[in-house]
mmCIF file of C-alpha atoms and ligand atoms in Angstrom:
data_model
loop_
_atom_site.group_PDB
_atom_site.id
_atom_site.type_symbol
_atom_site.label_atom_id
_atom_site.label_comp_id
_atom_site.label_asym_id
_atom_site.label_seq_id
_atom_site.Cartn_x
_atom_site.Cartn_y
_atom_site.Cartn_z
ATOM 1 C CA UNK A 1466 -5.734 95.873 132.734
ATOM 2 C CA UNK A 1467 -8.892 98.101 132.329
ATOM 3 C CA UNK A 1468 -7.785 99.099 128.821
ATOM 4 C CA UNK A 1469 -7.211 95.435 127.922
ATOM 5 C CA UNK A 1470 -10.721 94.505 129.240
ATOM 6 C CA UNK A 1471 -12.400 97.347 127.443
ATOM 7 C CA UNK A 1472 -10.738 96.451 124.192
ATOM 8 C CA UNK A 1473 -11.628 92.776 124.635
ATOM 9 C CA UNK A 1474 -15.287 93.877 125.145
ATOM 10 C CA UNK A 1475 -15.140 96.105 122.091
ATOM 11 C CA UNK A 1476 -13.732 93.281 119.920
ATOM 12 C CA UNK A 1477 -16.331 90.797 121.075
ATOM 13 C CA UNK A 1478 -19.077 93.306 120.380
ATOM 14 C CA UNK A 1479 -17.618 93.935 116.912
ATOM 15 C CA UNK A 1480 -17.539 90.053 116.256
ATOM 16 C CA UNK A 1481 -20.944 89.374 117.785
ATOM 17 C CA UNK A 1482 -23.184 92.329 116.672
ATOM 18 C CA UNK A 1483 -22.818 91.772 112.852
ATOM 19 C CA UNK A 1484 -23.842 88.103 113.095
ATOM 20 C CA UNK A 1485 -26.861 89.057 115.285
ATOM 21 C CA UNK A 1486 -27.992 91.500 112.688
ATOM 22 C CA UNK A 1487 -27.399 89.197 109.698
ATOM 23 C CA UNK A 1488 -29.181 86.300 111.388
ATOM 24 C CA UNK A 1489 -32.317 88.453 111.860
ATOM 25 C CA UNK A 1490 -32.323 89.982 108.416
ATOM 26 C CA UNK A 1491 -31.592 86.740 106.594
ATOM 27 C CA UNK A 1492 -34.521 85.071 108.321
ATOM 28 C CA UNK A 1493 -37.038 87.754 107.257
ATOM 29 C CA UNK A 1494 -35.930 88.552 103.775
ATOM 30 C CA UNK A 1495 -35.474 86.697 100.502
ATOM 31 C CA UNK A 1496 -35.111 87.416 96.824
ATOM 32 C CA UNK A 1497 -37.659 85.117 94.999
ATOM 33 C CA UNK A 1498 -39.638 81.956 95.342
ATOM 34 C CA UNK A 1499 -39.260 78.507 93.904
ATOM 35 C CA UNK A 1500 -42.742 77.108 93.153
ATOM 36 C CA UNK A 1501 -42.290 73.357 93.260
ATOM 37 C CA UNK A 1502 -44.701 70.788 91.842
ATOM 38 C CA UNK A 1503 -44.324 67.051 92.186
ATOM 39 C CA UNK A 1504 -45.395 64.190 89.842
ATOM 40 C CA UNK A 1505 -47.228 61.701 92.128
ATOM 41 C CA UNK A 1506 -46.270 58.678 89.916
ATOM 42 C CA UNK A 1507 -42.691 59.448 90.609
ATOM 43 C CA UNK A 1508 -43.176 59.854 94.385
ATOM 44 C CA UNK A 1509 -44.941 56.507 94.505
ATOM 45 C CA UNK A 1510 -42.956 54.198 92.317
ATOM 46 C CA UNK A 1511 -39.545 54.452 94.144
ATOM 47 C CA UNK A 1512 -38.236 51.979 96.679
ATOM 48 C CA UNK A 1513 -39.892 53.961 99.355
ATOM 49 C CA UNK A 1514 -43.679 53.501 99.627
ATOM 50 C CA UNK A 1515 -46.348 56.184 99.358
ATOM 51 C CA UNK A 1516 -49.734 56.376 100.846
ATOM 52 C CA UNK A 1517 -52.811 58.041 99.353
ATOM 53 C CA UNK A 1518 -54.489 60.780 101.450
ATOM 54 C CA UNK A 1519 -57.631 60.000 103.521
ATOM 55 C CA UNK A 1520 -59.722 61.547 100.685
ATOM 56 C CA UNK A 1521 -58.553 58.895 98.182
ATOM 57 C CA UNK A 1522 -56.171 58.588 95.209
ATOM 58 C CA UNK A 1523 -55.266 62.104 94.023
ATOM 59 C CA UNK A 1524 -55.845 63.041 90.364
ATOM 60 C CA UNK A 1525 -53.185 62.018 87.824
ATOM 61 C CA UNK A 1526 -51.807 65.561 87.807
ATOM 62 C CA UNK A 1527 -48.910 67.486 89.251
ATOM 63 C CA UNK A 1528 -49.475 68.425 92.840
ATOM 64 C CA UNK A 1529 -48.028 71.312 94.780
ATOM 65 C CA UNK A 1530 -44.959 70.513 96.916
ATOM 66 C CA UNK A 1531 -44.275 74.004 98.128
ATOM 67 C CA UNK A 1532 -43.527 77.700 97.623
ATOM 68 C CA UNK A 1533 -40.049 78.247 98.873
ATOM 69 C CA UNK A 1534 -38.387 81.699 99.537
ATOM 70 C CA UNK A 1535 -34.840 81.741 98.209
ATOM 71 C CA UNK A 1536 -31.818 83.827 97.893
ATOM 72 C CA UNK A 1537 -30.130 84.730 94.646
ATOM 73 C CA UNK A 1538 -26.957 83.026 95.766
ATOM 74 C CA UNK A 1539 -28.764 79.725 95.943
ATOM 75 C CA UNK A 1540 -29.093 79.513 99.683
ATOM 76 C CA UNK A 1541 -32.414 79.790 101.458
ATOM 77 C CA UNK A 1542 -33.897 80.795 104.844
ATOM 78 C CA UNK A 1543 -35.991 78.191 106.679
ATOM 79 C CA UNK A 1544 -38.123 78.009 109.825
ATOM 80 C CA UNK A 1545 -38.231 81.745 110.309
ATOM 81 C CA UNK A 1546 -40.877 82.244 112.864
ATOM 82 C CA UNK A 1547 -42.093 79.821 115.456
ATOM 83 C CA UNK A 1548 -44.498 82.290 116.849
ATOM 84 C CA UNK A 1549 -46.740 81.828 113.844
ATOM 85 C CA UNK A 1550 -47.705 78.202 113.792
ATOM 86 C CA UNK A 1551 -49.832 76.619 111.045
ATOM 87 C CA UNK A 1552 -53.495 77.389 111.653
ATOM 88 C CA UNK A 1553 -55.904 75.584 109.343
ATOM 89 C CA UNK A 1554 -58.755 77.897 110.513
ATOM 90 C CA UNK A 1555 -57.192 80.746 108.544
ATOM 91 C CA UNK A 1556 -57.428 78.738 105.341
ATOM 92 C CA UNK A 1557 -60.788 76.987 105.874
ATOM 93 C CA UNK A 1558 -62.056 78.526 102.649
ATOM 94 C CA UNK A 1559 -59.100 76.938 100.690
ATOM 95 C CA UNK A 1560 -59.272 73.435 102.148
ATOM 96 C CA UNK A 1561 -61.295 71.899 99.295
ATOM 97 C CA UNK A 1562 -58.751 73.225 96.739
ATOM 98 C CA UNK A 1563 -55.794 72.314 98.940
ATOM 99 C CA UNK A 1564 -56.960 68.651 99.103
ATOM 100 C CA UNK A 1565 -57.198 68.551 95.311
ATOM 101 C CA UNK A 1566 -54.155 70.525 94.322
ATOM 102 C CA UNK A 1567 -51.713 70.024 97.317
ATOM 103 C CA UNK A 1568 -52.324 66.318 98.205
ATOM 104 C CA UNK A 1569 -50.001 64.490 100.510
ATOM 105 C CA UNK A 1570 -48.473 61.196 99.513
ATOM 106 C CA UNK A 1571 -46.329 60.442 102.575
ATOM 107 C CA UNK A 1572 -47.205 57.581 104.936
ATOM 108 C CA UNK A 1573 -49.109 57.110 106.996
ATOM 109 C CA UNK A 1574 -52.222 58.468 105.204
ATOM 110 C CA UNK A 1575 -53.421 61.842 106.451
ATOM 111 C CA UNK A 1576 -55.615 64.742 105.426
ATOM 112 C CA UNK A 1577 -52.683 66.831 104.115
ATOM 113 C CA UNK A 1578 -52.593 69.093 107.170
ATOM 114 C CA UNK A 1579 -49.179 67.692 108.369
ATOM 115 C CA UNK A 1580 -47.654 68.461 104.868
ATOM 116 C CA UNK A 1581 -49.101 71.921 104.685
ATOM 117 C CA UNK A 1582 -48.006 72.618 108.293
ATOM 118 C CA UNK A 1583 -44.533 71.478 107.437
ATOM 119 C CA UNK A 1584 -44.375 73.633 104.331
ATOM 120 C CA UNK A 1585 -45.790 76.659 106.131
ATOM 121 C CA UNK A 1586 -43.398 76.348 109.092
ATOM 122 C CA UNK A 1587 -40.220 75.596 107.099
ATOM 123 C CA UNK A 1588 -40.805 77.876 104.182
ATOM 124 C CA UNK A 1589 -43.979 80.018 104.511
ATOM 125 C CA UNK A 1590 -42.792 81.689 107.697
ATOM 126 C CA UNK A 1591 -39.910 83.081 105.732
ATOM 127 C CA UNK A 1592 -42.102 85.148 103.394
ATOM 128 C CA UNK A 1593 -44.232 86.671 106.073
ATOM 129 C CA UNK A 1594 -42.857 90.118 105.400
ATOM 130 C CA UNK A 1595 -44.728 89.931 102.057
ATOM 131 C CA UNK A 1596 -47.598 87.533 102.395
ATOM 132 C CA UNK A 1597 -49.547 86.235 105.359
ATOM 133 C CA UNK A 1598 -50.597 82.552 105.836
ATOM 134 C CA UNK A 1599 -53.807 82.742 103.833
ATOM 135 C CA UNK A 1600 -52.094 84.541 100.955
ATOM 136 C CA UNK A 1601 -49.298 82.041 101.113
ATOM 137 C CA UNK A 1602 -51.536 79.118 100.391
ATOM 138 C CA UNK A 1603 -53.767 81.083 98.074
ATOM 139 C CA UNK A 1604 -50.684 82.142 96.000
ATOM 140 C CA UNK A 1605 -49.548 78.624 95.599
ATOM 141 C CA UNK A 1606 -53.013 77.506 94.494
ATOM 142 C CA UNK A 1607 -53.162 80.353 91.954
ATOM 143 C CA UNK A 1608 -49.841 79.472 90.584
ATOM 144 C CA UNK A 1609 -50.764 75.909 90.082
ATOM 145 C CA UNK A 1610 -53.905 76.880 88.163
ATOM 146 C CA UNK A 1611 -52.049 79.374 86.111
ATOM 147 C CA UNK A 1612 -49.151 77.183 85.096
ATOM 148 C CA UNK A 1613 -51.084 73.990 84.076
ATOM 149 C CA UNK A 1614 -47.848 71.983 83.909
ATOM 150 C CA UNK A 1615 -49.442 68.648 82.752
ATOM 151 C CA UNK A 1616 -51.293 70.554 80.011
ATOM 152 C CA UNK A 1617 -48.061 72.100 78.837
ATOM 153 C CA UNK A 1618 -46.466 68.642 78.490
ATOM 154 C CA UNK A 1619 -49.403 66.742 76.953
ATOM 155 C CA UNK A 1620 -49.861 69.511 74.409
ATOM 156 C CA UNK A 1621 -46.357 68.628 73.221
ATOM 157 C CA UNK A 1622 -47.068 64.885 73.147
ATOM 158 C CA UNK A 1623 -45.282 64.199 76.453
ATOM 159 C CA UNK A 1624 -47.617 61.919 78.425
ATOM 160 C CA UNK A 1625 -47.360 60.038 81.693
ATOM 161 C CA UNK A 1626 -47.177 56.679 79.950
ATOM 162 C CA UNK A 1627 -43.986 55.175 81.318
ATOM 163 C CA UNK A 1628 -42.087 56.034 78.171
ATOM 164 C CA UNK A 1629 -38.857 58.102 78.056
ATOM 165 C CA UNK A 1630 -38.640 61.637 76.773
ATOM 166 C CA UNK A 1631 -35.598 63.912 76.285
ATOM 167 C CA UNK A 1632 -35.081 66.279 79.123
ATOM 168 C CA UNK A 1633 -34.682 68.942 76.521
ATOM 169 C CA UNK A 1634 -38.149 68.377 75.032
ATOM 170 C CA UNK A 1635 -39.695 68.506 78.499
ATOM 171 C CA UNK A 1636 -37.915 71.804 79.299
ATOM 172 C CA UNK A 1637 -38.743 73.276 75.862
ATOM 173 C CA UNK A 1638 -42.452 72.325 76.002
ATOM 174 C CA UNK A 1639 -42.841 73.945 79.481
ATOM 175 C CA UNK A 1640 -40.990 77.064 78.320
ATOM 176 C CA UNK A 1641 -43.068 77.196 75.108
ATOM 177 C CA UNK A 1642 -46.390 77.008 76.950
ATOM 178 C CA UNK A 1643 -45.690 78.858 80.207
ATOM 179 C CA UNK A 1644 -43.023 81.341 78.984
ATOM 180 C CA UNK A 1645 -40.365 80.608 81.554
ATOM 181 C CA UNK A 1646 -37.572 78.094 81.773
ATOM 182 C CA UNK A 1647 -38.296 75.422 84.370
ATOM 183 C CA UNK A 1648 -35.800 73.413 86.337
ATOM 184 C CA UNK A 1649 -36.523 69.648 86.318
ATOM 185 C CA UNK A 1650 -35.629 67.408 89.291
ATOM 186 C CA UNK A 1651 -35.344 63.678 88.794
ATOM 187 C CA UNK A 1652 -35.531 60.768 91.106
ATOM 188 C CA UNK A 1653 -35.207 57.017 90.375
ATOM 189 C CA UNK A 1654 -37.933 54.456 90.066
ATOM 190 C CA UNK A 1655 -37.836 51.049 91.723
ATOM 191 C CA UNK A 1656 -35.418 49.715 88.970
ATOM 192 C CA UNK A 1657 -33.078 52.704 89.086
ATOM 193 C CA UNK A 1658 -34.349 54.645 86.041
ATOM 194 C CA UNK A 1659 -34.074 58.383 86.099
ATOM 195 C CA UNK A 1660 -37.521 59.905 85.983
ATOM 196 C CA UNK A 1661 -39.368 63.278 86.079
ATOM 197 C CA UNK A 1662 -40.072 64.010 89.706
ATOM 198 C CA UNK A 1663 -40.411 67.716 90.356
ATOM 199 C CA UNK A 1664 -40.645 70.838 88.315
ATOM 200 C CA UNK A 1665 -39.369 74.222 89.768
ATOM 201 C CA UNK A 1666 -40.596 77.531 88.445
ATOM 202 C CA UNK A 1667 -39.526 80.940 89.802
ATOM 203 C CA UNK A 1668 -41.871 83.655 91.110
ATOM 204 C CA UNK A 1669 -41.208 87.188 92.046
ATOM 205 C CA UNK A 1670 -40.955 88.230 95.722
ATOM 206 C CA UNK A 1671 -44.599 89.350 95.836
ATOM 207 C CA UNK A 1672 -45.808 86.051 94.610
ATOM 208 C CA UNK A 1673 -47.736 87.635 91.799
ATOM 209 C CA UNK A 1674 -45.831 86.456 88.699
ATOM 210 C CA UNK A 1675 -43.469 83.983 87.194
ATOM 211 C CA UNK A 1676 -39.818 85.158 86.440
ATOM 212 C CA UNK A 1677 -36.786 83.597 84.963
ATOM 213 C CA UNK A 1678 -34.940 81.838 87.686
ATOM 214 C CA UNK A 1679 -32.099 83.874 89.175
ATOM 215 C CA UNK A 1680 -30.334 80.692 90.007
ATOM 216 C CA UNK A 1681 -31.153 76.954 89.535
ATOM 217 C CA UNK A 1682 -30.913 74.287 92.242
ATOM 218 C CA UNK A 1683 -28.235 71.562 91.905
ATOM 219 C CA UNK A 1684 -28.661 68.093 90.639
ATOM 220 C CA UNK A 1685 -28.837 66.258 87.355
ATOM 221 C CA UNK A 1686 -31.294 64.223 85.300
ATOM 222 C CA UNK A 1687 -30.281 61.899 82.489
ATOM 223 C CA UNK A 1688 -30.594 63.218 78.983
ATOM 224 C CA UNK A 1689 -33.610 60.820 78.619
ATOM 225 C CA UNK A 1690 -35.985 60.527 81.449
ATOM 226 C CA UNK A 1691 -39.159 58.483 82.188
ATOM 227 C CA UNK A 1692 -42.485 59.953 82.666
ATOM 228 C CA UNK A 1693 -44.280 57.261 84.787
ATOM 229 C CA UNK A 1694 -48.062 56.814 84.930
ATOM 230 C CA UNK A 1695 -49.942 57.461 88.151
HETATM 231 P P1 5GP B 2990 -33.790 67.661 99.021
HETATM 232 O O1 5GP B 2990 -32.636 67.586 99.802
HETATM 233 O O2 5GP B 2990 -34.658 66.417 99.026
HETATM 234 O O3 5GP B 2990 -33.584 68.209 97.637
HETATM 235 O O4 5GP B 2990 -34.621 68.771 99.643
HETATM 236 C C1 5GP B 2990 -35.236 68.602 100.931
HETATM 237 C C2 5GP B 2990 -36.066 69.828 101.316
HETATM 238 O O5 5GP B 2990 -35.054 70.922 101.488
HETATM 239 C C3 5GP B 2990 -36.972 70.351 100.229
HETATM 240 O O6 5GP B 2990 -38.177 69.679 100.245
HETATM 241 C C4 5GP B 2990 -37.116 71.788 100.646
HETATM 242 O O7 5GP B 2990 -37.938 71.880 101.762
HETATM 243 C C5 5GP B 2990 -35.692 72.087 101.016
HETATM 244 N N1 5GP B 2990 -34.976 72.597 99.801
HETATM 245 C C6 5GP B 2990 -34.148 71.887 99.004
HETATM 246 N N2 5GP B 2990 -33.569 72.719 98.074
HETATM 247 C C7 5GP B 2990 -34.046 73.883 98.241
HETATM 248 C C8 5GP B 2990 -33.906 75.097 97.609
HETATM 249 O O8 5GP B 2990 -33.093 75.301 96.689
HETATM 250 N N3 5GP B 2990 -34.556 76.197 98.103
HETATM 251 C C9 5GP B 2990 -35.405 76.088 99.240
HETATM 252 N N4 5GP B 2990 -36.046 77.203 99.626
HETATM 253 N N5 5GP B 2990 -35.571 74.938 99.811
HETATM 254 C C10 5GP B 2990 -34.951 73.867 99.400
HETATM 255 P P1 5GP B 2991 -39.354 69.125 102.500
HETATM 256 O O1 5GP B 2991 -38.727 68.003 101.694
HETATM 257 O O2 5GP B 2991 -40.315 69.989 101.774
HETATM 258 O O3 5GP B 2991 -38.467 69.711 103.517
HETATM 259 O O4 5GP B 2991 -40.307 68.285 103.440
HETATM 260 C C1 5GP B 2991 -41.325 67.447 102.966
HETATM 261 C C2 5GP B 2991 -41.925 66.870 104.248
HETATM 262 O O5 5GP B 2991 -43.327 66.739 104.000
HETATM 263 C C3 5GP B 2991 -41.403 65.538 104.587
HETATM 264 O O6 5GP B 2991 -41.347 65.326 105.959
HETATM 265 C C4 5GP B 2991 -42.408 64.551 104.010
HETATM 266 O O7 5GP B 2991 -42.578 63.425 104.650
HETATM 267 C C5 5GP B 2991 -43.628 65.445 104.155
HETATM 268 N N1 5GP B 2991 -44.608 65.168 103.058
HETATM 269 C C6 5GP B 2991 -45.886 64.870 103.276
HETATM 270 N N2 5GP B 2991 -46.515 64.566 102.055
HETATM 271 C C7 5GP B 2991 -45.602 64.768 101.188
HETATM 272 C C8 5GP B 2991 -45.613 64.695 99.744
HETATM 273 O O8 5GP B 2991 -46.675 64.364 99.109
HETATM 274 N N3 5GP B 2991 -44.524 64.925 99.048
HETATM 275 C C9 5GP B 2991 -43.298 65.307 99.714
HETATM 276 N N4 5GP B 2991 -42.211 65.567 98.963
HETATM 277 N N5 5GP B 2991 -43.208 65.381 101.000
HETATM 278 C C10 5GP B 2991 -44.404 65.115 101.786
#
């Protein structure tokens, strides 16, 4: 009986321990970031409504959605540390830039803090082993500046004018200007047309530079997609 009990204990330890360890390491580590920017026109012209932030209508430019730690196998960690809540006092020097570059479009209208808090808690807490809260937001702001997505597209004659452009020409113009292949996510406007919604670029673990994406997300755009105005 004792032997049976002891071996049962041993077996349960062998089963439980690895999952405990992998849970803790997977929540603290990651391979690269997706840096995701959203086109406000495509957030606002769907069947769901959008709301401008308290500070007014954002610029007709891509806005930051988030900086998301990811694994090379396509999975990702989330909500890694509830002991580090979002604290806007740690980013008070960034708030003016945040309002401009990371505007919220969700309803009801807000300052943006709820969006930033969500992004920090879901994604930012998973890169704490590399960058702290201030660096997390600063890194995203720097990346937005550095990439100038709208500039890359307009330089190639791709403008937010409600016309359709080939997905290939959109990808190529970003690659040409920024140097790395983006991944384009589409959604549908109120009439069901496929349109340019978000652009994903990949960033190394330290947050310091763009890289070619180790893996792309799933999903599909049409071959021709709309670029709505905002
Ligand atoms: P959706 O299901 O709309 O594509 O994504 C919903 C949310 O899940 C995203 O806003 C983001 O927070 C998270 N998410 C979706 N895909 C990925 C991904 O590939 N990597 C990471 N890190 N987060 C993702
Ligand atoms: P994710 O899809 O990143 O997990 O979650 C996005 C969350 O942030 C949602 O709860 C959404 O309502 C909120 N949110 C606030 N403002 C925005 C915005 O401008 N764009 C997007 N995509 N989500 C926003």
